[in-house]
Coordinates of C-alpha atoms in Angstrom, one line a residue:
X860 CA 91.7 12.2 38.6
X861 CA 91.4 16.0 38.4
X862 CA 91.2 18.1 41.5
X863 CA 88.2 20.4 40.9
X864 CA 89.3 23.9 40.5
X865 CA 86.2 25.4 42.2
X866 CA 86.4 23.0 45.1
X867 CA 87.7 25.5 47.6
X868 CA 84.0 26.0 48.2
X869 CA 82.5 28.3 50.8
X870 CA 85.1 30.2 52.8
X871 CA 82.2 32.4 54.0
X872 CA 80.9 31.4 57.4
X873 CA 77.9 33.7 57.0
X874 CA 76.7 31.8 53.9
X875 CA 77.2 28.5 55.8
X876 CA 75.1 29.8 58.7
X877 CA 72.3 30.7 56.3
X878 CA 72.2 27.2 54.7
X879 CA 70.8 23.9 56.0
X880 CA 72.6 20.7 54.9
X881 CA 71.7 17.1 54.8
X882 CA 74.9 16.3 56.7
X883 CA 77.4 18.5 58.6
X884 CA 80.8 16.7 59.1
X885 CA 83.5 17.9 61.5
X886 CA 86.9 17.0 60.3
X887 CA 88.5 16.4 56.8
X888 CA 90.5 13.3 57.7
X889 CA 89.9 9.8 56.3
X890 CA 86.6 9.4 58.4
X891 CA 85.1 12.6 57.2
X892 CA 86.4 12.2 53.6
X893 CA 84.9 8.7 53.2
X894 CA 81.5 9.6 54.6
X895 CA 81.3 12.9 52.7
X896 CA 82.1 11.1 49.5
X897 CA 79.6 8.3 50.1
X898 CA 76.8 10.7 51.1
X899 CA 77.4 13.0 48.2
X900 CA 77.2 10.1 45.8
X901 CA 73.8 9.4 47.3
X902 CA 72.6 12.9 46.4
X903 CA 73.0 14.4 49.9
X904 CA 74.1 18.0 50.4
X905 CA 77.2 17.9 52.7
X906 CA 79.4 20.4 54.5
X907 CA 82.8 19.7 56.0
X908 CA 84.1 21.9 58.8
X909 CA 87.9 21.7 58.8
X910 CA 90.0 23.1 61.5
X911 CA 93.2 23.4 59.3
X912 CA 93.9 25.4 56.1
X913 CA 91.9 24.2 53.1
X914 CA 94.3 25.3 50.4
X915 CA 96.8 22.5 50.7
X916 CA 95.5 20.0 48.1
X917 CA 97.2 21.5 45.2
X918 CA 100.7 20.5 44.0
X919 CA 102.0 23.9 45.2
X920 CA 100.5 23.4 48.7
X921 CA 102.0 19.8 48.9
X922 CA 105.4 21.1 47.7
X923 CA 105.3 23.7 50.5
X924 CA 104.9 20.9 52.9
X925 CA 107.9 19.1 51.5
X926 CA 110.0 22.2 51.5
X927 CA 109.2 22.9 55.2
X928 CA 110.0 19.2 56.1
X929 CA 113.4 19.2 54.2
X930 CA 114.4 22.5 55.9
X931 CA 113.2 21.5 59.4
X932 CA 115.9 20.8 62.0
X933 CA 113.7 18.4 63.9
X934 CA 112.0 16.1 61.4
X935 CA 109.2 14.8 63.5
X936 CA 105.7 13.8 62.2
X937 CA 104.4 17.4 62.3
X938 CA 107.5 19.1 60.8
X939 CA 105.9 19.6 57.3
X940 CA 103.1 21.7 58.7
X941 CA 103.1 25.3 59.9
X942 CA 102.5 26.0 63.5
X943 CA 98.8 27.0 63.9
X944 CA 97.8 28.2 67.4
X945 CA 94.2 28.2 66.3
X946 CA 94.2 24.5 65.6
X947 CA 97.2 23.3 67.6
X948 CA 98.7 19.8 67.1
X949 CA 100.5 17.7 69.6
X950 CA 104.1 16.9 68.7
X951 CA 106.2 13.9 69.9
X952 CA 108.9 16.4 71.0
X953 CA 106.4 18.0 73.5
X954 CA 107.0 15.3 76.1
X955 CA 110.7 15.2 76.1
X956 CA 111.0 17.6 79.0
X957 CA 108.1 16.4 81.0
X958 CA 108.9 15.0 84.4
X959 CA 107.2 11.6 84.8
X960 CA 104.2 11.6 87.2
X961 CA 104.0 15.4 87.2
X962 CA 101.0 17.1 85.4
X963 CA 102.2 19.3 82.5
X964 CA 100.3 21.9 80.4
X965 CA 103.2 23.4 78.5
X966 CA 102.0 21.9 75.1
X967 CA 98.6 21.5 73.5
X968 CA 97.8 18.1 75.2
X969 CA 97.6 18.6 78.9
X970 CA 99.3 15.6 80.4
X971 CA 97.8 14.7 83.7
X972 CA 99.8 11.5 84.2
X973 CA 100.9 9.2 85.6
X974 CA 102.4 8.4 82.1
X975 CA 103.0 11.1 79.5
X976 CA 102.4 9.8 76.1
X977 CA 104.0 11.2 72.9
X978 CA 100.9 10.4 70.9
X979 CA 100.3 12.8 68.0
X980 CA 97.7 13.5 65.4
X981 CA 97.6 16.0 62.5
X982 CA 95.0 18.8 62.2
X983 CA 95.3 19.6 58.5
X984 CA 93.1 18.7 55.6
X985 CA 93.6 15.0 55.1
X986 CA 94.2 14.5 58.9
X987 CA 96.8 12.0 60.2
X988 CA 96.9 10.2 56.9
X989 CA 99.2 13.1 55.9
X990 CA 101.9 11.5 58.0
X991 CA 100.9 7.9 58.5
X992 CA 103.1 4.9 57.8
X993 CA 100.4 3.3 55.7
X994 CA 100.5 -0.3 56.9
X995 CA 96.9 -1.5 56.4
X996 CA 96.4 -4.8 58.2
X997 CA 93.0 -6.1 59.0
X998 CA 92.2 -6.8 62.7
X999 CA 92.1 -10.5 63.6
X1000 CA 88.7 -12.2 64.2
X1001 CA 89.8 -12.7 67.9
X1002 CA 90.4 -9.0 68.3
X1003 CA 86.6 -8.5 68.2
X1004 CA 86.1 -11.0 71.0
X1005 CA 88.8 -10.3 73.6
X1006 CA 86.5 -10.4 76.6
X1007 CA 84.7 -13.6 75.8
X1008 CA 87.8 -15.4 74.5
X1009 CA 90.5 -14.2 76.9
X1010 CA 88.8 -12.3 79.7
X1011 CA 90.6 -9.1 78.6
X1012 CA 89.1 -5.8 77.5
X1013 CA 85.7 -5.6 75.7
X1014 CA 83.8 -7.4 73.1
X1015 CA 82.6 -5.6 69.9
X1016 CA 78.9 -5.6 69.1
X1017 CA 80.0 -6.8 65.6
X1018 CA 82.5 -9.4 64.4
X1019 CA 85.1 -9.8 61.7
X1020 CA 82.5 -11.4 59.3
X1021 CA 80.3 -8.3 59.8
X1022 CA 83.1 -5.9 58.8
X1023 CA 84.6 -8.1 56.1
X1024 CA 82.7 -6.5 53.1
X1025 CA 83.5 -3.1 54.4
X1026 CA 87.2 -4.0 54.7
X1027 CA 87.0 -4.7 51.0
X1028 CA 85.5 -1.3 50.3
X1029 CA 88.3 0.3 52.4
X1030 CA 91.0 -1.6 50.6
X1031 CA 89.6 -0.3 47.3
X1032 CA 89.4 3.3 48.5
X1033 CA 93.0 3.2 49.8
X1034 CA 94.3 1.2 46.9
X1035 CA 96.0 -1.5 49.0
X1036 CA 99.1 -3.4 47.7
X1037 CA 99.2 -6.9 49.0
X1038 CA 98.8 -10.6 48.2
X1039 CA 96.1 -12.6 49.8
X1040 CA 98.4 -15.6 50.5
X1041 CA 100.7 -13.4 52.6
X1042 CA 97.8 -12.0 54.7
X1043 CA 95.9 -15.2 55.5
X1044 CA 96.9 -16.1 59.0
X1045 CA 95.5 -16.3 62.6
X1046 CA 91.9 -16.7 61.3
X1047 CA 92.0 -13.8 58.8
X1048 CA 90.0 -15.0 55.7
X1049 CA 89.0 -13.6 52.4
X1050 CA 86.2 -14.5 50.0
X1051 CA 87.1 -17.1 47.3
X1052 CA 89.0 -15.4 44.5
X1053 CA 89.5 -12.1 46.3
X1054 CA 92.6 -10.2 45.3
X1055 CA 93.8 -6.8 46.5
X1056 CA 93.8 -3.8 44.1
X1057 CA 97.5 -4.0 43.6
X1058 CA 100.1 -6.7 44.1
X1059 CA 102.1 -6.8 47.3
X1060 CA 105.3 -4.7 47.6
X1061 CA 108.3 -7.0 47.9
X1062 CA 110.3 -7.5 51.1
X1063 CA 113.3 -5.3 51.4
X1064 CA 116.9 -6.7 51.4
X1065 CA 116.9 -6.0 55.2
X1066 CA 113.7 -8.0 55.6
X1067 CA 115.2 -10.9 53.7
X1068 CA 118.3 -10.9 55.9
X1069 CA 116.2 -11.0 59.0
X1070 CA 114.0 -13.8 57.5
X1071 CA 117.1 -16.0 57.0
X1072 CA 117.6 -16.0 60.7
X1073 CA 114.0 -15.9 61.8
X1074 CA 111.8 -18.1 59.5
X1075 CA 111.1 -21.4 61.1
X1076 CA 112.1 -20.3 64.6
X1077 CA 109.8 -21.8 67.3
X1078 CA 109.0 -19.8 70.5
X1079 CA 106.8 -20.6 73.4
X1080 CA 104.0 -18.2 74.4
X1081 CA 101.6 -19.0 77.1
X1082 CA 102.3 -22.7 76.8
X1083 CA 101.8 -22.9 73.0
X1084 CA 104.4 -23.3 70.4
X1085 CA 104.5 -20.6 67.7
X1086 CA 106.6 -20.7 64.5
X1087 CA 107.8 -17.3 63.4
X1088 CA 108.0 -16.0 59.8
X1089 CA 108.8 -12.7 58.2
X1090 CA 105.8 -11.6 56.1
X1091 CA 105.2 -8.6 53.8
X1092 CA 102.8 -5.9 55.2
X1093 CA 99.8 -4.8 53.2
X1094 CA 100.6 -1.2 52.1
X1095 CA 98.5 1.9 51.4
X1096 CA 100.8 2.9 48.7
X1097 CA 100.9 2.3 44.9
X1098 CA 102.5 -0.8 43.5
X1099 CA 101.7 -2.9 40.4
X1100 CA 98.0 -3.0 39.7
X1101 CA 96.5 -6.6 39.8
X1102 CA 94.8 -7.2 36.5
X1103 CA 92.5 -9.8 38.2
X1104 CA 91.0 -7.1 40.6
X1105 CA 87.3 -6.3 40.3
X1106 CA 86.5 -9.3 38.2
X1107 CA 89.3 -8.6 35.7
X1108 CA 88.6 -4.9 35.4
X1109 CA 91.9 -4.1 37.2
X1110 CA 92.7 -1.1 39.3
X1111 CA 93.9 2.4 38.3
X1112 CA 96.3 3.8 41.0
X1113 CA 95.7 7.4 42.2
X1114 CA 98.8 9.4 42.4
X1115 CA 99.1 13.2 43.1
X1116 CA 95.8 14.7 43.6
X1117 CA 96.3 17.7 41.3
X1118 CA 97.0 15.5 38.3
X1119 CA 96.0 18.4 35.9
X1120 CA 99.2 20.0 37.0
X1121 CA 101.6 17.1 37.0
X1122 CA 101.6 13.3 36.6
X1123 CA 103.3 11.7 39.5
X1124 CA 102.8 9.2 42.4
X1125 CA 101.4 6.3 40.3
X1126 CA 104.1 4.0 41.7
X1127 CA 106.0 3.9 45.0
X1128 CA 109.6 5.0 44.4
X1129 CA 111.1 3.6 47.6
X1130 CA 111.7 6.9 49.4
X1131 CA 112.6 6.5 53.0
X1132 CA 110.9 9.5 54.4
X1133 CA 107.3 8.3 53.9
X1134 CA 106.8 9.3 57.5
X1135 CA 106.0 12.1 57.6
X1136 CA 105.5 12.8 53.9
X1137 CA 105.7 10.9 50.7
X1138 CA 107.5 13.1 48.2
X1139 CA 105.4 12.0 45.2
X1140 CA 102.0 11.2 46.8
X1141 CA 102.3 7.5 45.9
X1142 CA 101.2 6.8 49.5
X1143 CA 97.4 7.2 50.1
X1144 CA 96.2 10.2 52.0
X1145 CA 92.6 11.3 52.6
X1146 CA 93.0 14.3 50.2
X1147 CA 92.6 11.8 47.4
X1148 CA 89.1 10.8 48.7
X1149 CA 88.3 14.5 49.5
X1150 CA 89.1 15.4 45.9
X1151 CA 86.3 13.1 44.7
X1152 CA 83.9 14.3 47.4
X1153 CA 84.5 18.0 46.5
X1154 CA 84.1 17.2 42.9
X1155 CA 80.7 15.7 43.8
X1156 CA 79.6 19.0 45.3
X1157 CA 80.6 18.6 48.9
X1158 CA 81.3 22.0 50.5
X1159 CA 84.3 22.7 52.6
X1160 CA 84.6 25.5 55.2
X1161 CA 88.3 25.5 56.2
X1162 CA 90.0 27.4 59.1
X1163 CA 86.8 26.6 61.1
X1164 CA 87.1 25.0 64.4
X1165 CA 84.0 23.3 65.9
X1166 CA 83.3 24.9 69.2
X1167 CA 80.1 23.6 70.6
X1168 CA 77.5 20.9 69.7
X1169 CA 74.0 22.2 70.4
X1170 CA 71.1 19.8 71.2
X1171 CA 67.4 20.0 71.7
X1172 CA 66.7 19.6 75.4
X1173 CA 63.4 17.8 74.7
X1174 CA 64.4 15.1 72.2
X1175 CA 68.2 15.2 72.4
X1176 CA 68.7 15.7 68.7
X1177 CA 71.5 17.9 67.6
X1178 CA 70.3 21.2 66.2
X1179 CA 73.5 22.9 65.1
X1180 CA 77.2 23.0 65.6
X1181 CA 78.8 26.3 66.5
X1182 CA 82.2 27.0 65.0
X1183 CA 84.9 29.7 65.0
X1184 CA 86.5 30.7 61.7
X1185 CA 89.9 32.5 61.7
X1186 CA 91.8 34.1 58.8
X1187 CA 95.3 34.3 60.2
X1188 CA 96.6 31.3 62.2
X1189 CA 98.8 33.6 64.2
X1190 CA 95.8 35.8 65.4
X1191 CA 93.0 34.9 67.8
X1192 CA 90.6 37.1 65.8
X1193 CA 87.7 35.1 64.4
X1194 CA 84.0 35.1 63.5
X1195 CA 81.4 32.7 64.9
X1196 CA 79.0 30.8 62.8
X1197 CA 76.6 27.9 63.0
X1198 CA 76.1 24.9 60.8
X1199 CA 72.7 23.3 60.7
X1200 CA 71.8 19.9 59.2
X1201 CA 69.7 16.9 59.4
X1202 CA 72.5 14.7 60.6
X1203 CA 75.8 15.5 62.2
X1204 CA 79.1 13.6 62.0
X1205 CA 82.0 14.2 64.4
X1206 CA 85.1 12.8 62.7
X1207 CA 88.0 14.7 64.1
X1208 CA 89.8 11.8 65.8
X1209 CA 89.5 10.0 69.1
X1210 CA 90.9 12.8 71.2
X1211 CA 89.3 15.7 69.4
X1212 CA 85.9 14.1 69.2
X1213 CA 85.8 13.5 73.0
X1214 CA 87.1 17.0 73.6
X1215 CA 84.4 18.6 71.5
X1216 CA 81.6 16.6 73.1
X1217 CA 82.8 17.2 76.7
X1218 CA 83.4 20.8 76.0
X1219 CA 79.7 20.9 74.8
X1220 CA 78.6 19.4 78.1
X1221 CA 77.7 16.1 76.5
X1222 CA 79.1 13.3 78.6
X1223 CA 76.8 10.5 77.3
X1224 CA 74.3 8.7 79.5
X1225 CA 76.8 5.9 80.1
X1226 CA 79.4 8.4 81.4
X1227 CA 81.9 6.8 79.1
X1228 CA 82.6 9.8 76.8
X1229 CA 86.3 10.3 76.8
X1230 CA 87.1 7.1 78.6
X1231 CA 88.9 3.9 77.4
X1232 CA 91.5 5.9 75.5
X1233 CA 93.9 3.5 73.8
X1234 CA 97.1 3.8 71.7
X1235 CA 99.5 1.0 70.8
X1236 CA 102.5 0.9 73.0
X1237 CA 105.7 0.7 71.0
X1238 CA 108.8 -1.0 72.5
X1239 CA 111.9 -0.3 70.3
X1240 CA 114.9 -2.7 70.1
X1241 CA 117.9 -2.0 68.0
X1242 CA 121.0 -3.8 67.0
X1243 CA 124.0 -3.6 64.6
X1244 CA 124.1 -6.4 62.0
X1245 CA 127.5 -8.1 61.1
X1246 CA 127.2 -7.1 57.4
X1247 CA 125.8 -4.4 55.2
X1248 CA 121.9 -4.8 55.1
X1249 CA 120.8 -1.9 52.8
X1250 CA 119.3 0.1 55.6
X1251 CA 117.9 3.4 54.4
X1252 CA 116.3 1.9 51.2
X1253 CA 112.6 1.4 50.6
X1254 CA 109.6 2.6 52.5
X1255 CA 109.8 2.7 56.3
X1256 CA 108.5 -0.8 56.9
X1257 CA 107.9 -3.4 54.2
X1258 CA 107.8 -6.5 56.4
X1259 CA 107.6 -7.9 59.9
X1260 CA 106.7 -10.7 62.2
X1261 CA 103.0 -11.1 63.0
X1262 CA 102.7 -14.6 64.4
X1263 CA 102.4 -13.3 68.0
X1264 CA 99.5 -10.9 67.2
X1265 CA 97.1 -13.6 68.3
X1266 CA 96.9 -16.7 70.4
X1267 CA 95.6 -18.1 73.7
X1268 CA 98.6 -16.5 75.5
X1269 CA 96.6 -13.2 75.2
X1270 CA 94.8 -14.3 78.3
X1271 CA 98.0 -13.6 80.2
X1272 CA 99.8 -10.9 78.3
X1273 CA 99.4 -8.6 75.4
X1274 CA 99.9 -9.7 71.8
X1275 CA 102.1 -7.7 69.5
X1276 CA 103.4 -7.4 66.0
X1277 CA 107.0 -6.7 65.1
X1278 CA 107.9 -4.0 62.4
X1279 CA 111.3 -4.4 60.8
X1280 CA 112.3 -0.8 60.1
X1281 CA 114.1 0.1 56.9
X1282 CA 115.1 3.5 58.2
X1283 CA 117.5 2.4 60.8
X1284 CA 117.7 3.7 64.4
X1285 CA 116.1 7.1 63.7
X1286 CA 113.1 6.6 65.9
X1287 CA 115.1 5.0 68.7
X1288 CA 118.3 7.2 68.8
X1289 CA 117.9 10.0 66.3
X1290 CA 120.2 8.4 63.8
X1291 CA 122.0 9.2 61.5
X1292 CA 122.7 12.6 63.2
X1293 CA 123.6 10.9 66.5
X1294 CA 125.9 8.4 64.6
X1295 CA 127.7 11.3 63.0
X1296 CA 128.2 13.0 66.4
X1297 CA 129.5 9.7 68.0
X1298 CA 131.9 8.9 65.2
X1299 CA 133.4 12.4 65.4
X1300 CA 133.4 12.9 69.1
X1301 CA 134.2 9.4 70.3
X1302 CA 136.1 7.9 67.4
X1303 CA 137.7 11.1 66.2
X1304 CA 137.2 10.3 62.5
X1305 CA 137.2 13.0 59.8
X1306 CA 137.1 13.3 56.0
X1307 CA 137.1 10.0 54.1
X1308 CA 137.4 7.9 57.2
X1309 CA 134.3 9.6 58.6
X1310 CA 132.3 9.0 55.5
X1311 CA 133.2 5.3 55.4
X1312 CA 132.5 4.8 59.1
X1313 CA 129.1 6.6 58.8
X1314 CA 128.0 4.6 55.8
X1315 CA 129.2 1.4 57.5
X1316 CA 127.3 2.0 60.7
X1317 CA 124.0 3.3 59.2
X1318 CA 123.7 0.6 56.6
X1319 CA 124.0 -2.2 59.2
X1320 CA 121.4 -0.8 61.6
X1321 CA 118.4 -2.9 62.5
X1322 CA 115.4 -1.6 64.4
X1323 CA 112.5 -3.8 65.6
X1324 CA 109.4 -1.9 66.7
X1325 CA 107.2 -4.0 68.9
X1326 CA 103.6 -2.8 68.5
X1327 CA 102.0 -4.0 71.8
X1328 CA 98.3 -4.0 72.3
X1329 CA 96.8 -1.8 75.1
X1330 CA 93.4 -2.9 76.4
X1331 CA 90.6 -0.4 77.2
X1332 CA 90.7 1.0 80.7
X1333 CA 88.1 3.6 81.8
X1334 CA 90.8 5.4 83.8
X1335 CA 92.7 6.1 80.6
X1336 CA 90.7 9.1 79.4
X1337 CA 90.3 12.5 77.9
X1338 CA 88.7 15.3 79.9
X1339 CA 88.5 19.1 79.6
X1340 CA 89.1 21.9 82.0
X1341 CA 88.2 25.6 81.5
X1342 CA 91.6 26.5 82.9
X1343 CA 93.3 25.2 79.8
X1344 CA 92.3 26.8 76.5
X1345 CA 93.9 27.4 73.1
X1346 CA 94.2 30.7 71.2
X1347 CA 90.7 30.6 70.0
X1348 CA 89.3 29.9 73.5
X1349 CA 88.6 26.2 72.8
X1350 CA 89.2 23.9 75.8
X1351 CA 92.3 21.8 75.3
X1352 CA 92.3 18.0 75.9
X1353 CA 93.5 16.8 79.3
X1354 CA 94.9 13.2 79.1
X1355 CA 95.1 10.9 82.1
X1356 CA 97.0 7.8 80.9
X1357 CA 98.9 4.8 82.2
X1358 CA 100.4 1.6 80.7
X1359 CA 98.7 -1.5 82.2
X1360 CA 100.5 -4.5 83.5
X1361 CA 98.9 -6.6 80.8
X1362 CA 100.7 -4.5 78.2
X1363 CA 104.0 -4.5 80.1
X1364 CA 104.0 -8.3 80.4
X1365 CA 103.8 -8.4 76.6
X1366 CA 106.5 -5.8 76.3
X1367 CA 108.8 -7.7 78.6
X1368 CA 108.2 -10.9 76.6
X1369 CA 109.0 -8.9 73.5
X1370 CA 112.3 -7.6 74.8
X1371 CA 113.5 -11.2 75.6
X1372 CA 112.4 -12.3 72.1
X1373 CA 114.3 -9.4 70.5
X1374 CA 117.5 -10.5 72.3
X1375 CA 117.0 -14.0 71.1
X1376 CA 116.5 -12.9 67.5
X1377 CA 119.5 -10.6 67.6
X1378 CA 121.6 -13.5 68.8
X1379 CA 120.4 -15.7 65.9
X1380 CA 121.3 -12.9 63.5
X1381 CA 124.8 -12.5 65.0
X1382 CA 123.8 -8.8 65.7
X1383 CA 125.2 -6.6 68.4
X1384 CA 122.3 -5.6 70.7
X1385 CA 122.7 -1.9 71.2
X1386 CA 119.3 -1.4 73.0
X1387 CA 119.5 0.8 76.0
X1388 CA 116.7 2.4 78.0
X1389 CA 117.4 5.2 80.5
X1390 CA 115.3 6.8 83.2
X1391 CA 115.9 10.1 81.4
X1392 CA 114.0 8.7 78.2
X1393 CA 110.6 10.1 77.7
X1394 CA 108.1 7.3 78.1
X1395 CA 110.3 5.4 80.6
X1396 CA 108.4 2.8 82.5
X1397 CA 109.8 0.5 85.3
X1398 CA 108.3 -3.0 85.4
X1399 CA 109.4 -5.9 87.7
X1400 CA 112.8 -4.3 88.3
X1401 CA 113.5 -3.6 84.6
X1402 CA 113.2 -0.3 82.7
X1403 CA 111.6 0.2 79.3
X1404 CA 111.0 3.2 77.1
X1405 CA 107.4 3.0 75.7
X1406 CA 106.5 5.2 72.7
X1407 CA 103.0 6.0 71.4
X1408 CA 102.0 4.6 68.0
X1409 CA 99.5 7.3 67.1
X1410 CA 96.9 4.6 66.6
X1411 CA 94.2 6.1 68.8
X1412 CA 91.1 4.3 69.9
X1413 CA 88.4 4.4 72.6
X1414 CA 86.8 7.6 74.0
X1415 CA 83.4 6.9 72.5
X1416 CA 83.3 3.1 72.3
X1417 CA 80.6 1.2 70.5
X1418 CA 78.5 -1.4 72.3
X1419 CA 75.1 -3.1 72.7
X1420 CA 73.3 -0.5 74.8
X1421 CA 73.4 3.0 76.2
X1422 CA 74.5 1.6 79.5
X1423 CA 77.8 0.0 78.2
X1424 CA 78.8 2.3 75.4
X1425 CA 78.5 5.7 73.7
X1426 CA 77.6 4.6 70.2
X1427 CA 75.9 1.7 68.6
X1428 CA 77.4 -0.7 66.0
X1429 CA 76.9 1.9 63.2
X1430 CA 78.7 4.6 65.3
X1431 CA 75.4 6.5 65.9
X1432 CA 75.1 8.1 69.3
X1433 CA 72.7 6.3 71.7
X1434 CA 71.7 9.7 73.2
X1435 CA 71.4 11.9 70.0
X1436 CA 69.7 10.1 67.2
X1437 CA 71.0 12.3 64.4
X1438 CA 74.6 12.3 65.7
X1439 CA 77.4 10.0 64.6
X1440 CA 80.8 9.9 66.4
X1441 CA 83.1 8.1 63.9
X1442 CA 86.7 6.9 63.8
X1443 CA 89.0 5.1 66.2
X1444 CA 87.2 6.4 69.2
X1445 CA 84.4 4.0 68.4
X1446 CA 86.7 1.0 68.6
X1447 CA 86.2 -1.1 71.9
X1448 CA 89.7 -2.6 71.4
X1449 CA 92.5 -1.9 69.0
X1450 CA 94.1 -5.4 68.9
X1451 CA 97.5 -5.6 67.2
X1452 CA 96.8 -3.9 63.8
X1453 CA 97.3 -0.3 62.7
X1454 CA 93.8 1.2 63.1
X1455 CA 93.3 3.2 59.9
X1456 CA 92.0 0.4 57.7
X1457 CA 89.4 -0.6 60.4
X1458 CA 88.4 3.1 60.8
X1459 CA 87.8 3.3 57.0
X1460 CA 85.8 0.1 57.0
X1461 CA 83.6 1.3 59.9
X1462 CA 82.9 4.6 58.1
X1463 CA 81.8 2.7 55.0
X1464 CA 79.4 0.8 57.2
X1465 CA 78.2 3.9 58.9
X1466 CA 77.7 5.8 55.7
X1467 CA 75.2 3.1 54.6
X1468 CA 73.2 3.7 57.9
X1469 CA 73.3 7.5 57.4
X1470 CA 72.0 7.3 53.9
X1471 CA 69.2 5.0 55.1
X1472 CA 68.4 7.4 58.0
X1473 CA 68.4 10.5 55.7
X1474 CA 66.1 8.8 53.2
X1475 CA 63.7 7.4 55.9
X1476 CA 63.4 10.8 57.6
X1477 CA 62.8 12.5 54.3
X1478 CA 60.1 10.0 53.1
X1479 CA 57.2 11.3 55.3
X1480 CA 57.9 14.8 54.1
X1481 CA 58.0 13.7 50.5
X1482 CA 54.8 11.7 50.9
X1483 CA 53.0 14.7 52.5
X1484 CA 54.2 17.0 49.7
X1485 CA 52.9 14.5 47.1
X1486 CA 49.5 14.3 48.7
X1487 CA 49.3 18.0 48.8
X1488 CA 50.3 18.3 45.2
X1489 CA 47.6 15.8 44.1
X1490 CA 44.9 17.7 46.0
X1491 CA 45.9 20.9 44.3
X1492 CA 45.8 19.2 40.9
X1493 CA 42.3 17.8 41.5
X1494 CA 41.1 21.2 42.5
X1495 CA 42.2 22.7 39.3

């Protein structure tokens, strides 16, 4: 697939302000990319407003990201990307000096407590798919019915069966590597004969070692017996194409976007720094979808931050979006423009969507704009295995334990999935740098002895990351305050967040389960939580360090009426009939699956509705024009 050479379209805000589009989209992440691609295929004229730079889809731009990552001292999720005060991004390191319970405005996200989350998202072209882990599990059928089944959270206005065809579309777009037989569990079903675009990636050697001690283990959860098994995760990265896909047509993997410059990325090479950046672009990122959209004529205005959504005071329809375009990220100098269209799509992520709407004075008639913010709570447990396990090889997480993602116990405590990490203790302790420091300072080893000790310790590390569900809570929310602004003058998001007891009961259960599994594996449990850890939470006399998963949901939840939600089942605003708020913010619950695949499926569903609306609203105009033309013809 060729990246179109002329696709750096429209860097002139004046030209944009003089044009009227069928659709104006805010955000060039996976939501905006999918919708832009689908609308352009239907013949609609589309503009994307992107806050970050727009020149980073070439091989040279991607290599700059890699170089910056390799040279960074702190290799967090945002380390490949230049600091941009005009489109600032939260970093996990921002919360490390925050005092729990004390409001903090020292970084982009204003943390209003009582819990300071290390949640991050990326404001560059491609969005957070530029640093995601690319596990692409479907939600469970029960995740859509949490209130009616278990008395927890909210029900969706749609069910698993409604979204299933759109899950298929999302799996095609991302190019998922998985085998159906590994993914059919806890009510997840597929149409007869369905196969994924590519065959599943194999379990790592570390996964297989864990499986030997875990498979067949029975545990009790909420009075029911559950048998555990290590399963491969579906992956949004290139594997071996399945020749049976698409009725025997097969699937062609999409590697590096700029394939006119170099052929690479057609197959995962097992690099271990997939987060934050796949070195060869074998992992999917939204730039691959954007390349197609731009090739279809979609226009992109980069370095342009949406500032205000303007609405008609009579009918509530959005009339235009005001934006601020900068040239130099280090300078606040900018020009102001307006983007006009027939429909408007806000796809900048759960936090930024709510921030923009609230900054525009649009709180929704339900009063729920910005509320019900969710992110998976991660509880890390780590141990040292008794023998070499190959830690450090393969993608970050190829397999895990998913049997406790669902079940009747969810009426009492949160469900969770367990990721087996192939990259050792890095997330938990800062390994291998902390290992090196410990071996030198505490064990006084140098030279060959140091090298052997370091290899021995790192290659035996096992990290379990428990991804624990967090239910919607109106008190967990995004707000804005004129006192807190970024360099361009845009109001920054203010987060009020806490970890509910329902989630902590699940985390406490997970901690006990990890101890049991470590014992079965003969592994030394090295897990230790300290009150000095960021994300430290005390629950029933025990301390836990809770991390954010960057799987953001809520803030403009979908529902059945304007009274109980912000958007309908197609992600269209109840209050503004030509406005769609898309992405994780529409999700009433996030269940126990990474959210990106569900976000993509929802956007395919929404794109169908947008095309219907655009065609329906144009039909009367076309009919009138046809009538007028016929009258002129008869007159001649």
